[in-house]
Amino acid sequence: MLYKRIVRPILFLMNAEFVHDLAVFWIKVIGRTPFIHKVPQHFLSVNSRLLKQSVDGITYNHPIGLPAGFDKNGQLTRSMSMFGFSFMEVGSVTALPCKGNKKPRLWRIPKHETLVVHYGLKNDGCEKVASRLARHKGSLPVGVNIAQTNTGTPVNLQDSVEDYYASYVKLEPYADYMVVNISCPNATCGQQFLQADNLDVLLTKLDKVVSDKPRYLKLSPDQTFSGINKILNIVKKHNVQGFIVSNLVKDRTKLSIPQKDYSKVGVGGLSGSVTREMSTKVIKHIFEQTKGSYTIIGCGGVFTAEHAYEKMKAGASLVQVYSGFIYNGPTTVYNINKGLIKLLREDGYGSMQEFRESVLNKI
Ligand SMILES: Cc1cc2nc3c(=O)[nH]c(=O)nc-3n(C[C@H](O)[C@H](O)[C@H](O)COP(=O)(O)O)c2cc1C
């Protein structure tokens, strides 16, 4: 209430990227003093046996995590637990440091609970982020999301593959799971590996990395089902454990936002409420096509427990929340978890395993 009535209106008067950088600065400072961040963590963490589960060998206290994009540079791994998340994803990180696209490159459209993002993979590069992650291990499982360095000019396929490989090898030792982001809507070549043939080349190279850590692909919500099926066919041949579904929406024609509501924002991918249905449809499609044999992390437009539950019923084992956290504030994860416990109990489930079995049985 306090956040939505007082804090958010003030923050939303300011430039969105400035507010984000300010938030990262303060969260980082708080992370350095465990005594301080343990206080909100105590009040905002939900520890219930009902929500606990193991996914690909990693234990999660509950299903709600933070996706890539909030902590691009691995500065917050000691402190994000204070908002009650059960895991977080750093990145996207690229092989070389990248300044990203020209400012302004982040906007809000509050009426549609969306953020318009045109960062273009701004980040410190894999060397710096790896050294940070080596020093700052927090209490949460940390995924590391990698993408291709955004040089602003097209890069040939083999060089692109080497670029991903370099950051994968550098960052994998510090990750609990790895994400290969093939769906960045704002970078040159950001989506070339959504094409099945190209993806085959990339995954063949990544198969050379000897690791028992889960490897997930981050997909786009814009893809057609036939495009997704082609990806699923390729993935079968490679060492991939699952998918993050999904990234920002690139194709605005698929959204029901009237043209006039875009008047104050620039080009870029959209997050938040407007992506909810699209990402849930893709989750359901992949879950059904693969008969639940891959891990799915659902992402896109989750603001409430009902939204998270919808994605879990469609086949997601875990759910990530970004825009919901920006729009609803620090108690978002706590509220979603409390709501999830209620929904699972109402439906008669005694554990996440029971819930999961029932979702699998419905395919
Ligand atoms: C400001 C911002 C920056 C983002 N940067 C990245 C990124 O670097 N890599 C990535 O894989 N996804 C990135 N994303 C996408 C989110 O991880 C997520 O997939 C998307 O926002 C949908 O979730 P939401 O509706 O909960 O925000 C970004 C999203 C936002 C809002």
mmCIF file of C-alpha atoms and ligand atoms in Angstrom:
data_model
loop_
_atom_site.group_PDB
_atom_site.id
_atom_site.type_symbol
_atom_site.label_atom_id
_atom_site.label_comp_id
_atom_site.label_asym_id
_atom_site.label_seq_id
_atom_site.Cartn_x
_atom_site.Cartn_y
_atom_site.Cartn_z
ATOM 1 C CA MET A 1 0.000 0.000 0.000
ATOM 2 C CA LEU A 2 2.718 2.452 1.102
ATOM 3 C CA TYR A 3 4.773 1.563 -1.958
ATOM 4 C CA LYS A 4 1.915 1.924 -4.447
ATOM 5 C CA ARG A 5 0.422 5.065 -2.892
ATOM 6 C CA ILE A 6 3.570 7.026 -1.996
ATOM 7 C CA VAL A 7 6.895 5.516 -3.083
ATOM 8 C CA ARG A 8 5.972 4.407 -6.599
ATOM 9 C CA PRO A 9 4.362 7.712 -7.697
ATOM 10 C CA ILE A 10 7.539 9.539 -6.646
ATOM 11 C CA LEU A 11 9.862 7.046 -8.335
ATOM 12 C CA PHE A 12 7.764 7.091 -11.495
ATOM 13 C CA LEU A 13 8.283 10.868 -11.800
ATOM 14 C CA MET A 14 11.950 10.167 -12.503
ATOM 15 C CA ASN A 15 13.735 8.635 -15.494
ATOM 16 C CA ALA A 16 13.328 4.851 -15.352
ATOM 17 C CA GLU A 17 17.005 3.972 -15.907
ATOM 18 C CA PHE A 18 18.114 6.507 -13.291
ATOM 19 C CA VAL A 19 15.755 4.932 -10.736
ATOM 20 C CA HIS A 20 16.996 1.456 -11.646
ATOM 21 C CA ASP A 21 20.652 2.460 -11.208
ATOM 22 C CA LEU A 22 19.832 4.157 -7.917
ATOM 23 C CA ALA A 23 18.038 1.021 -6.681
ATOM 24 C CA VAL A 24 20.985 -1.187 -7.696
ATOM 25 C CA PHE A 25 23.383 1.146 -5.866
ATOM 26 C CA TRP A 26 21.430 1.057 -2.603
ATOM 27 C CA ILE A 27 20.650 -2.656 -2.739
ATOM 28 C CA LYS A 28 24.363 -3.274 -3.279
ATOM 29 C CA VAL A 29 25.312 -1.078 -0.304
ATOM 30 C CA ILE A 30 22.779 -2.848 1.898
ATOM 31 C CA GLY A 31 24.158 -6.208 0.739
ATOM 32 C CA ARG A 32 27.511 -5.301 2.230
ATOM 33 C CA THR A 33 25.981 -5.088 5.695
ATOM 34 C CA PRO A 34 24.352 -8.440 6.466
ATOM 35 C CA PHE A 35 22.827 -7.113 9.659
ATOM 36 C CA ILE A 36 20.671 -4.643 7.694
ATOM 37 C CA HIS A 37 19.535 -6.851 4.809
ATOM 38 C CA LYS A 38 18.708 -9.728 7.157
ATOM 39 C CA VAL A 39 15.901 -7.622 8.675
ATOM 40 C CA PRO A 40 13.686 -7.315 5.557
ATOM 41 C CA GLN A 41 14.747 -10.843 4.597
ATOM 42 C CA HIS A 42 13.326 -12.097 7.866
ATOM 43 C CA PHE A 43 9.946 -10.463 7.227
ATOM 44 C CA LEU A 44 9.679 -11.058 3.472
ATOM 45 C CA SER A 45 10.898 -14.670 3.229
ATOM 46 C CA VAL A 46 8.309 -17.399 3.135
ATOM 47 C CA ASN A 47 9.577 -20.747 4.366
ATOM 48 C CA SER A 48 6.958 -23.390 3.861
ATOM 49 C CA ARG A 49 7.529 -27.090 3.239
ATOM 50 C CA LEU A 50 4.648 -26.936 0.792
ATOM 51 C CA LEU A 51 6.586 -24.680 -1.616
ATOM 52 C CA LYS A 52 10.005 -26.295 -1.352
ATOM 53 C CA GLN A 53 11.263 -28.398 -4.273
ATOM 54 C CA SER A 54 14.324 -29.616 -6.071
ATOM 55 C CA VAL A 55 14.685 -28.836 -9.781
ATOM 56 C CA ASP A 56 17.594 -30.297 -11.761
ATOM 57 C CA GLY A 57 19.450 -30.927 -8.527
ATOM 58 C CA ILE A 58 19.015 -27.436 -7.079
ATOM 59 C CA THR A 59 16.893 -26.874 -3.985
ATOM 60 C CA TYR A 60 14.479 -23.939 -4.147
ATOM 61 C CA ASN A 61 12.678 -22.751 -1.017
ATOM 62 C CA HIS A 62 9.765 -21.653 -3.190
ATOM 63 C CA PRO A 63 9.145 -21.174 -6.915
ATOM 64 C CA ILE A 64 9.608 -17.389 -7.220
ATOM 65 C CA GLY A 65 12.861 -15.939 -8.566
ATOM 66 C CA LEU A 66 14.262 -12.799 -10.167
ATOM 67 C CA PRO A 67 14.988 -13.014 -13.927
ATOM 68 C CA ALA A 68 17.859 -11.512 -15.889
ATOM 69 C CA GLY A 69 17.936 -7.773 -16.432
ATOM 70 C CA PHE A 70 17.697 -6.452 -12.876
ATOM 71 C CA ASP A 71 21.203 -7.408 -11.760
ATOM 72 C CA LYS A 72 23.025 -7.260 -15.070
ATOM 73 C CA ASN A 73 26.492 -7.264 -13.534
ATOM 74 C CA GLY A 74 26.356 -9.645 -10.586
ATOM 75 C CA GLN A 75 26.431 -6.901 -7.970
ATOM 76 C CA LEU A 76 23.398 -7.992 -5.955
ATOM 77 C CA THR A 77 23.919 -11.686 -5.244
ATOM 78 C CA ARG A 78 24.407 -10.978 -1.543
ATOM 79 C CA SER A 79 21.357 -8.793 -1.172
ATOM 80 C CA MET A 80 18.402 -9.856 -3.357
ATOM 81 C CA SER A 81 17.408 -12.439 -0.752
ATOM 82 C CA MET A 82 16.101 -9.502 1.301
ATOM 83 C CA PHE A 83 13.102 -9.240 -1.032
ATOM 84 C CA GLY A 84 12.213 -12.883 -0.455
ATOM 85 C CA PHE A 85 13.297 -14.312 -3.844
ATOM 86 C CA SER A 86 14.313 -17.988 -3.783
ATOM 87 C CA PHE A 87 16.769 -17.630 -6.674
ATOM 88 C CA MET A 88 18.088 -14.956 -8.999
ATOM 89 C CA GLU A 89 19.557 -14.673 -12.457
ATOM 90 C CA VAL A 90 22.483 -12.398 -13.253
ATOM 91 C CA GLY A 91 22.888 -10.912 -16.744
ATOM 92 C CA SER A 92 22.615 -10.892 -19.580
ATOM 93 C CA VAL A 93 26.408 -10.940 -19.577
ATOM 94 C CA THR A 94 28.383 -10.872 -22.816
ATOM 95 C CA ALA A 95 31.953 -11.884 -23.635
ATOM 96 C CA LEU A 96 33.069 -8.264 -24.003
ATOM 97 C CA PRO A 97 31.857 -5.259 -22.007
ATOM 98 C CA CYS A 98 29.098 -3.366 -23.757
ATOM 99 C CA LYS A 99 27.739 0.175 -23.288
ATOM 100 C CA GLY A 100 24.385 -0.751 -24.790
ATOM 101 C CA ASN A 101 22.143 1.377 -26.991
ATOM 102 C CA LYS A 102 21.806 5.152 -26.858
ATOM 103 C CA LYS A 103 19.823 6.685 -23.991
ATOM 104 C CA PRO A 104 16.946 6.981 -23.274
ATOM 105 C CA ARG A 105 16.389 3.215 -23.399
ATOM 106 C CA LEU A 106 13.949 2.365 -20.628
ATOM 107 C CA TRP A 107 10.375 3.612 -20.234
ATOM 108 C CA ARG A 108 7.217 2.714 -18.339
ATOM 109 C CA ILE A 109 3.621 2.593 -19.542
ATOM 110 C CA PRO A 110 1.836 2.357 -16.159
ATOM 111 C CA LYS A 111 -1.610 2.116 -17.747
ATOM 112 C CA HIS A 112 -0.586 -1.266 -19.209
ATOM 113 C CA GLU A 113 1.783 -2.271 -16.365
ATOM 114 C CA THR A 114 4.613 -2.644 -18.826
ATOM 115 C CA LEU A 115 8.229 -1.546 -19.227
ATOM 116 C CA VAL A 116 9.670 -0.742 -22.629
ATOM 117 C CA VAL A 117 13.279 -1.841 -22.769
ATOM 118 C CA HIS A 118 15.950 -0.913 -25.294
ATOM 119 C CA TYR A 119 19.149 -1.431 -23.275
ATOM 120 C CA GLY A 120 20.902 -3.455 -25.959
ATOM 121 C CA LEU A 121 22.760 -5.693 -23.513
ATOM 122 C CA LYS A 122 24.542 -3.059 -21.453
ATOM 123 C CA ASN A 123 26.904 -4.948 -19.099
ATOM 124 C CA ASP A 124 30.459 -5.081 -17.730
ATOM 125 C CA GLY A 125 31.510 -8.179 -19.711
ATOM 126 C CA CYS A 126 32.210 -11.714 -18.551
ATOM 127 C CA GLU A 127 35.702 -11.137 -17.031
ATOM 128 C CA LYS A 128 34.523 -8.502 -14.595
ATOM 129 C CA VAL A 129 31.243 -10.218 -13.749
ATOM 130 C CA ALA A 130 33.026 -13.547 -13.155
ATOM 131 C CA SER A 131 35.471 -11.961 -10.739
ATOM 132 C CA ARG A 132 32.577 -10.299 -8.897
ATOM 133 C CA LEU A 133 30.635 -13.554 -8.647
ATOM 134 C CA ALA A 134 33.748 -15.340 -7.377
ATOM 135 C CA ARG A 135 33.945 -12.844 -4.496
ATOM 136 C CA HIS A 136 30.256 -12.390 -3.682
ATOM 137 C CA LYS A 137 28.458 -15.649 -3.092
ATOM 138 C CA GLY A 138 25.157 -14.968 -1.417
ATOM 139 C CA SER A 139 22.640 -17.379 0.041
ATOM 140 C CA LEU A 140 20.455 -17.795 -3.091
ATOM 141 C CA PRO A 141 20.971 -20.128 -6.054
ATOM 142 C CA VAL A 142 22.292 -17.927 -8.869
ATOM 143 C CA GLY A 143 21.702 -18.489 -12.572
ATOM 144 C CA VAL A 144 23.956 -16.711 -15.041
ATOM 145 C CA ASN A 145 22.396 -15.573 -18.302
ATOM 146 C CA ILE A 146 24.716 -15.034 -21.266
ATOM 147 C CA ALA A 147 24.130 -13.358 -24.618
ATOM 148 C CA GLN A 148 26.155 -12.414 -27.648
ATOM 149 C CA THR A 149 28.227 -9.227 -27.371
ATOM 150 C CA ASN A 150 26.266 -6.425 -29.007
ATOM 151 C CA THR A 151 28.773 -4.746 -31.309
ATOM 152 C CA GLY A 152 26.065 -2.907 -33.238
ATOM 153 C CA THR A 153 27.122 -4.573 -36.492
ATOM 154 C CA PRO A 154 26.275 -8.067 -37.785
ATOM 155 C CA VAL A 155 28.774 -10.773 -36.821
ATOM 156 C CA ASN A 156 29.295 -14.017 -38.722
ATOM 157 C CA LEU A 157 27.872 -17.185 -37.254
ATOM 158 C CA GLN A 158 31.123 -18.812 -36.172
ATOM 159 C CA ASP A 159 32.322 -15.662 -34.362
ATOM 160 C CA SER A 160 28.939 -15.410 -32.639
ATOM 161 C CA VAL A 161 29.260 -18.995 -31.426
ATOM 162 C CA GLU A 162 32.790 -18.348 -30.114
ATOM 163 C CA ASP A 163 31.493 -15.252 -28.316
ATOM 164 C CA TYR A 164 28.847 -17.261 -26.418
ATOM 165 C CA TYR A 165 31.370 -20.030 -25.726
ATOM 166 C CA ALA A 166 33.890 -17.595 -24.203
ATOM 167 C CA SER A 167 31.384 -16.201 -21.704
ATOM 168 C CA TYR A 168 29.929 -19.639 -20.963
ATOM 169 C CA VAL A 169 33.323 -21.073 -20.015
ATOM 170 C CA LYS A 170 34.249 -17.994 -17.977
ATOM 171 C CA LEU A 171 31.018 -17.763 -15.994
ATOM 172 C CA GLU A 172 29.895 -21.367 -15.574
ATOM 173 C CA PRO A 173 32.105 -22.069 -12.534
ATOM 174 C CA TYR A 174 30.239 -19.383 -10.556
ATOM 175 C CA ALA A 175 26.694 -20.283 -11.609
ATOM 176 C CA ASP A 176 24.215 -22.750 -10.185
ATOM 177 C CA TYR A 177 22.553 -22.879 -13.601
ATOM 178 C CA MET A 178 23.375 -21.326 -16.973
ATOM 179 C CA VAL A 179 21.002 -19.597 -19.367
ATOM 180 C CA VAL A 180 21.763 -19.091 -23.033
ATOM 181 C CA ASN A 181 19.764 -16.051 -24.032
ATOM 182 C CA ILE A 182 18.894 -16.396 -27.710
ATOM 183 C CA SER A 183 15.997 -13.958 -27.644
ATOM 184 C CA CYS A 184 17.330 -10.453 -26.905
ATOM 185 C CA PRO A 185 15.054 -8.166 -28.955
ATOM 186 C CA ASN A 186 17.345 -5.133 -28.740
ATOM 187 C CA ALA A 187 20.741 -6.226 -30.005
ATOM 188 C CA THR A 188 22.175 -6.776 -33.476
ATOM 189 C CA CYS A 189 22.168 -10.573 -33.967
ATOM 190 C CA GLY A 190 20.256 -10.894 -30.666
ATOM 191 C CA GLN A 191 17.841 -13.447 -32.130
ATOM 192 C CA GLN A 192 19.826 -15.227 -34.871
ATOM 193 C CA PHE A 193 19.926 -18.443 -32.815
ATOM 194 C CA LEU A 194 16.153 -18.681 -32.743
ATOM 195 C CA GLN A 195 16.672 -20.206 -36.185
ATOM 196 C CA ALA A 196 17.014 -23.930 -35.713
ATOM 197 C CA ASP A 197 20.049 -24.446 -38.009
ATOM 198 C CA ASN A 198 22.035 -21.716 -36.277
ATOM 199 C CA LEU A 199 21.008 -23.015 -32.869
ATOM 200 C CA ASP A 200 22.312 -26.451 -33.788
ATOM 201 C CA VAL A 201 25.782 -24.956 -34.418
ATOM 202 C CA LEU A 202 25.746 -23.061 -31.124
ATOM 203 C CA LEU A 203 24.599 -26.017 -29.025
ATOM 204 C CA THR A 204 27.137 -28.332 -30.667
ATOM 205 C CA LYS A 205 29.856 -25.975 -29.445
ATOM 206 C CA LEU A 206 28.377 -25.629 -25.948
ATOM 207 C CA ASP A 207 28.125 -29.427 -25.669
ATOM 208 C CA LYS A 208 31.917 -29.351 -25.446
ATOM 209 C CA VAL A 209 31.701 -27.708 -22.018
ATOM 210 C CA VAL A 210 31.954 -30.455 -19.438
ATOM 211 C CA SER A 211 29.566 -29.507 -16.653
ATOM 212 C CA ASP A 212 26.772 -31.062 -14.657
ATOM 213 C CA LYS A 213 25.056 -27.731 -14.117
ATOM 214 C CA PRO A 214 21.662 -27.244 -15.773
ATOM 215 C CA ARG A 215 21.653 -25.399 -19.093
ATOM 216 C CA TYR A 216 18.509 -23.530 -20.112
ATOM 217 C CA LEU A 217 17.619 -21.607 -23.269
ATOM 218 C CA LYS A 218 15.760 -18.322 -22.981
ATOM 219 C CA LEU A 219 13.096 -18.098 -25.662
ATOM 220 C CA SER A 220 11.043 -15.289 -27.155
ATOM 221 C CA PRO A 221 7.273 -14.985 -26.670
ATOM 222 C CA ASP A 222 6.961 -13.832 -30.307
ATOM 223 C CA GLN A 223 7.837 -17.188 -31.805
ATOM 224 C CA THR A 224 5.278 -19.215 -33.726
ATOM 225 C CA PHE A 225 4.529 -22.729 -32.489
ATOM 226 C CA SER A 226 6.064 -24.160 -35.641
ATOM 227 C CA GLY A 227 9.267 -22.165 -34.970
ATOM 228 C CA ILE A 228 9.297 -23.487 -31.418
ATOM 229 C CA ASN A 229 8.810 -27.062 -32.638
ATOM 230 C CA LYS A 230 11.872 -26.698 -34.850
ATOM 231 C CA ILE A 231 13.873 -25.553 -31.824
ATOM 232 C CA LEU A 232 12.581 -28.474 -29.745
ATOM 233 C CA ASN A 233 13.703 -30.860 -32.474
ATOM 234 C CA ILE A 234 17.233 -29.490 -32.402
ATOM 235 C CA VAL A 235 17.437 -29.309 -28.630
ATOM 236 C CA LYS A 236 16.721 -33.052 -28.367
ATOM 237 C CA LYS A 237 20.180 -33.756 -29.782
ATOM 238 C CA HIS A 238 21.995 -31.586 -27.256
ATOM 239 C CA ASN A 239 22.747 -31.111 -23.607
ATOM 240 C CA VAL A 240 19.904 -28.783 -22.621
ATOM 241 C CA GLN A 241 17.747 -29.266 -19.535
ATOM 242 C CA GLY A 242 15.087 -26.665 -20.079
ATOM 243 C CA PHE A 243 13.745 -23.300 -21.159
ATOM 244 C CA ILE A 244 13.056 -19.871 -19.753
ATOM 245 C CA VAL A 245 9.763 -18.804 -21.234
ATOM 246 C CA SER A 246 10.041 -16.020 -22.013
ATOM 247 C CA ASN A 247 11.841 -12.774 -22.841
ATOM 248 C CA LEU A 248 10.439 -9.369 -23.839
ATOM 249 C CA VAL A 249 7.853 -9.062 -26.611
ATOM 250 C CA LYS A 250 9.380 -7.556 -29.745
ATOM 251 C CA ASP A 251 6.428 -7.601 -32.118
ATOM 252 C CA ARG A 252 4.047 -4.855 -30.990
ATOM 253 C CA THR A 253 1.382 -5.902 -33.470
ATOM 254 C CA LYS A 254 0.737 -8.879 -31.187
ATOM 255 C CA LEU A 255 -0.217 -6.591 -28.288
ATOM 256 C CA SER A 256 -3.483 -4.839 -27.636
ATOM 257 C CA ILE A 257 -1.896 -1.495 -26.697
ATOM 258 C CA PRO A 258 -3.385 1.374 -28.739
ATOM 259 C CA GLN A 259 -0.823 3.300 -30.801
ATOM 260 C CA LYS A 260 -1.404 6.534 -28.848
ATOM 261 C CA ASP A 261 -0.174 4.897 -25.622
ATOM 262 C CA TYR A 262 3.261 4.464 -27.181
ATOM 263 C CA SER A 263 3.576 8.216 -27.803
ATOM 264 C CA LYS A 264 6.013 8.839 -24.928
ATOM 265 C CA VAL A 265 8.225 5.774 -25.392
ATOM 266 C CA GLY A 266 10.858 4.728 -27.883
ATOM 267 C CA VAL A 267 11.598 1.452 -29.646
ATOM 268 C CA GLY A 268 12.236 -1.665 -27.572
ATOM 269 C CA GLY A 269 10.835 -4.907 -26.185
ATOM 270 C CA LEU A 270 7.882 -4.945 -23.795
ATOM 271 C CA SER A 271 7.592 -6.674 -20.424
ATOM 272 C CA GLY A 272 4.869 -6.964 -17.817
ATOM 273 C CA SER A 273 1.124 -7.579 -18.007
ATOM 274 C CA VAL A 274 1.004 -7.458 -21.795
ATOM 275 C CA THR A 275 3.344 -10.480 -22.054
ATOM 276 C CA ARG A 276 1.456 -12.683 -19.584
ATOM 277 C CA GLU A 277 -0.829 -14.576 -21.898
ATOM 278 C CA MET A 278 1.738 -14.943 -24.667
ATOM 279 C CA SER A 279 4.352 -16.501 -22.401
ATOM 280 C CA THR A 280 1.840 -18.815 -20.721
ATOM 281 C CA LYS A 281 0.711 -20.117 -24.124
ATOM 282 C CA VAL A 282 4.314 -20.914 -25.054
ATOM 283 C CA ILE A 283 4.892 -22.659 -21.700
ATOM 284 C CA LYS A 284 1.836 -24.838 -22.261
ATOM 285 C CA HIS A 285 2.851 -25.642 -25.809
ATOM 286 C CA ILE A 286 6.394 -26.704 -24.856
ATOM 287 C CA PHE A 287 5.182 -28.670 -21.839
ATOM 288 C CA GLU A 288 2.676 -30.596 -23.945
ATOM 289 C CA GLN A 289 4.982 -31.143 -26.916
ATOM 290 C CA THR A 290 7.785 -32.476 -24.714
ATOM 291 C CA LYS A 291 5.478 -34.324 -22.284
ATOM 292 C CA GLY A 292 6.994 -32.432 -19.389
ATOM 293 C CA SER A 293 10.487 -33.768 -20.015
ATOM 294 C CA TYR A 294 12.169 -30.347 -19.834
ATOM 295 C CA THR A 295 12.340 -27.882 -16.977
ATOM 296 C CA ILE A 296 10.374 -24.734 -17.734
ATOM 297 C CA ILE A 297 10.928 -21.480 -15.884
ATOM 298 C CA GLY A 298 7.905 -19.288 -16.556
ATOM 299 C CA CYS A 299 8.424 -15.548 -16.957
ATOM 300 C CA GLY A 300 6.258 -12.713 -18.183
ATOM 301 C CA GLY A 301 3.583 -10.622 -16.539
ATOM 302 C CA VAL A 302 3.490 -12.297 -13.137
ATOM 303 C CA PHE A 303 2.140 -9.797 -10.610
ATOM 304 C CA THR A 304 0.054 -12.035 -8.322
ATOM 305 C CA ALA A 305 -0.149 -15.589 -6.972
ATOM 306 C CA GLU A 306 -2.899 -16.341 -9.494
ATOM 307 C CA HIS A 307 -0.601 -15.358 -12.366
ATOM 308 C CA ALA A 308 2.212 -17.544 -11.005
ATOM 309 C CA TYR A 309 -0.160 -20.462 -10.443
ATOM 310 C CA GLU A 310 -1.453 -20.153 -14.004
ATOM 311 C CA LYS A 311 2.099 -20.565 -15.330
ATOM 312 C CA MET A 312 2.769 -23.483 -12.968
ATOM 313 C CA LYS A 313 -0.418 -25.206 -14.113
ATOM 314 C CA ALA A 314 0.711 -24.681 -17.717
ATOM 315 C CA GLY A 315 3.934 -26.570 -16.890
ATOM 316 C CA ALA A 316 6.418 -24.184 -15.271
ATOM 317 C CA SER A 317 8.396 -25.592 -12.333
ATOM 318 C CA LEU A 318 9.663 -22.152 -11.348
ATOM 319 C CA VAL A 319 8.442 -18.619 -12.038
ATOM 320 C CA GLN A 320 10.344 -15.350 -12.403
ATOM 321 C CA VAL A 321 9.070 -11.874 -11.606
ATOM 322 C CA TYR A 322 10.538 -8.574 -12.835
ATOM 323 C CA SER A 323 7.862 -6.042 -13.809
ATOM 324 C CA GLY A 324 5.581 -7.244 -11.010
ATOM 325 C CA PHE A 325 8.362 -6.359 -8.566
ATOM 326 C CA ILE A 326 8.759 -2.868 -10.096
ATOM 327 C CA TYR A 327 5.013 -2.153 -10.120
ATOM 328 C CA ASN A 328 4.027 -3.809 -6.819
ATOM 329 C CA GLY A 329 7.169 -3.212 -4.755
ATOM 330 C CA PRO A 330 9.232 -5.032 -2.135
ATOM 331 C CA THR A 331 6.393 -7.185 -0.757
ATOM 332 C CA THR A 332 5.583 -8.707 -4.180
ATOM 333 C CA VAL A 333 7.341 -12.048 -3.699
ATOM 334 C CA TYR A 334 6.011 -12.418 -0.156
ATOM 335 C CA ASN A 335 2.436 -11.820 -1.343
ATOM 336 C CA ILE A 336 2.775 -14.219 -4.275
ATOM 337 C CA ASN A 337 4.107 -16.961 -1.992
ATOM 338 C CA LYS A 338 1.387 -16.497 0.608
ATOM 339 C CA GLY A 339 -1.202 -16.645 -2.183
ATOM 340 C CA LEU A 340 0.393 -19.743 -3.707
ATOM 341 C CA ILE A 341 0.201 -21.601 -0.400
ATOM 342 C CA LYS A 342 -3.501 -20.765 -0.230
ATOM 343 C CA LEU A 343 -4.173 -21.828 -3.835
ATOM 344 C CA LEU A 344 -2.266 -25.106 -3.497
ATOM 345 C CA ARG A 345 -4.077 -25.942 -0.251
ATOM 346 C CA GLU A 346 -7.477 -25.094 -1.731
ATOM 347 C CA ASP A 347 -6.731 -27.504 -4.572
ATOM 348 C CA GLY A 348 -5.761 -30.191 -2.063
ATOM 349 C CA TYR A 349 -2.013 -30.410 -2.696
ATOM 350 C CA GLY A 350 0.333 -31.323 0.148
ATOM 351 C CA SER A 351 3.610 -30.705 -1.671
ATOM 352 C CA MET A 352 5.072 -29.319 -4.874
ATOM 353 C CA GLN A 353 5.788 -32.882 -5.935
ATOM 354 C CA GLU A 354 2.111 -33.791 -5.663
ATOM 355 C CA PHE A 355 1.149 -30.665 -7.606
ATOM 356 C CA ARG A 356 3.722 -31.408 -10.287
ATOM 357 C CA GLU A 357 2.543 -35.006 -10.698
ATOM 358 C CA SER A 358 -1.005 -33.812 -11.154
ATOM 359 C CA VAL A 359 0.072 -31.294 -13.855
ATOM 360 C CA LEU A 360 1.997 -34.071 -15.636
ATOM 361 C CA ASN A 361 -0.993 -36.425 -15.456
ATOM 362 C CA LYS A 362 -3.160 -33.840 -17.216
ATOM 363 C CA ILE A 363 -1.056 -33.855 -20.426
HETATM 364 C C1 LIG B 1 14.677 -3.415 -17.694
HETATM 365 C C2 LIG B 1 14.733 -4.834 -18.178
HETATM 366 C C3 LIG B 1 15.938 -5.351 -18.616
HETATM 367 C C4 LIG B 1 15.988 -6.672 -19.061
HETATM 368 N N1 LIG B 1 17.190 -7.204 -19.450
HETATM 369 C C5 LIG B 1 17.262 -8.512 -19.788
HETATM 370 C C6 LIG B 1 18.507 -9.117 -20.103
HETATM 371 O O1 LIG B 1 19.550 -8.480 -20.074
HETATM 372 N N2 LIG B 1 18.505 -10.430 -20.438
HETATM 373 C C7 LIG B 1 17.361 -11.197 -20.463
HETATM 374 O O2 LIG B 1 17.437 -12.390 -20.741
HETATM 375 N N3 LIG B 1 16.172 -10.636 -20.160
HETATM 376 C C8 LIG B 1 16.102 -9.327 -19.831
HETATM 377 N N4 LIG B 1 14.894 -8.785 -19.512
HETATM 378 C C9 LIG B 1 13.655 -9.594 -19.647
HETATM 379 C C10 LIG B 1 13.221 -10.160 -18.310
HETATM 380 O O3 LIG B 1 14.187 -11.046 -17.809
HETATM 381 C C11 LIG B 1 11.876 -10.899 -18.464
HETATM 382 O O4 LIG B 1 12.070 -11.962 -19.356
HETATM 383 C C12 LIG B 1 10.772 -9.987 -18.991
HETATM 384 O O5 LIG B 1 10.847 -8.713 -18.405
HETATM 385 C C13 LIG B 1 9.377 -10.583 -18.710
HETATM 386 O O6 LIG B 1 9.148 -10.686 -17.344
HETATM 387 P P1 LIG B 1 8.251 -9.622 -16.514
HETATM 388 O O7 LIG B 1 6.966 -9.461 -17.235
HETATM 389 O O8 LIG B 1 8.116 -10.228 -15.144
HETATM 390 O O9 LIG B 1 9.037 -8.343 -16.501
HETATM 391 C C14 LIG B 1 14.805 -7.464 -19.084
HETATM 392 C C15 LIG B 1 13.605 -6.915 -18.649
HETATM 393 C C16 LIG B 1 13.553 -5.620 -18.210
HETATM 394 C C17 LIG B 1 12.232 -5.055 -17.749
#
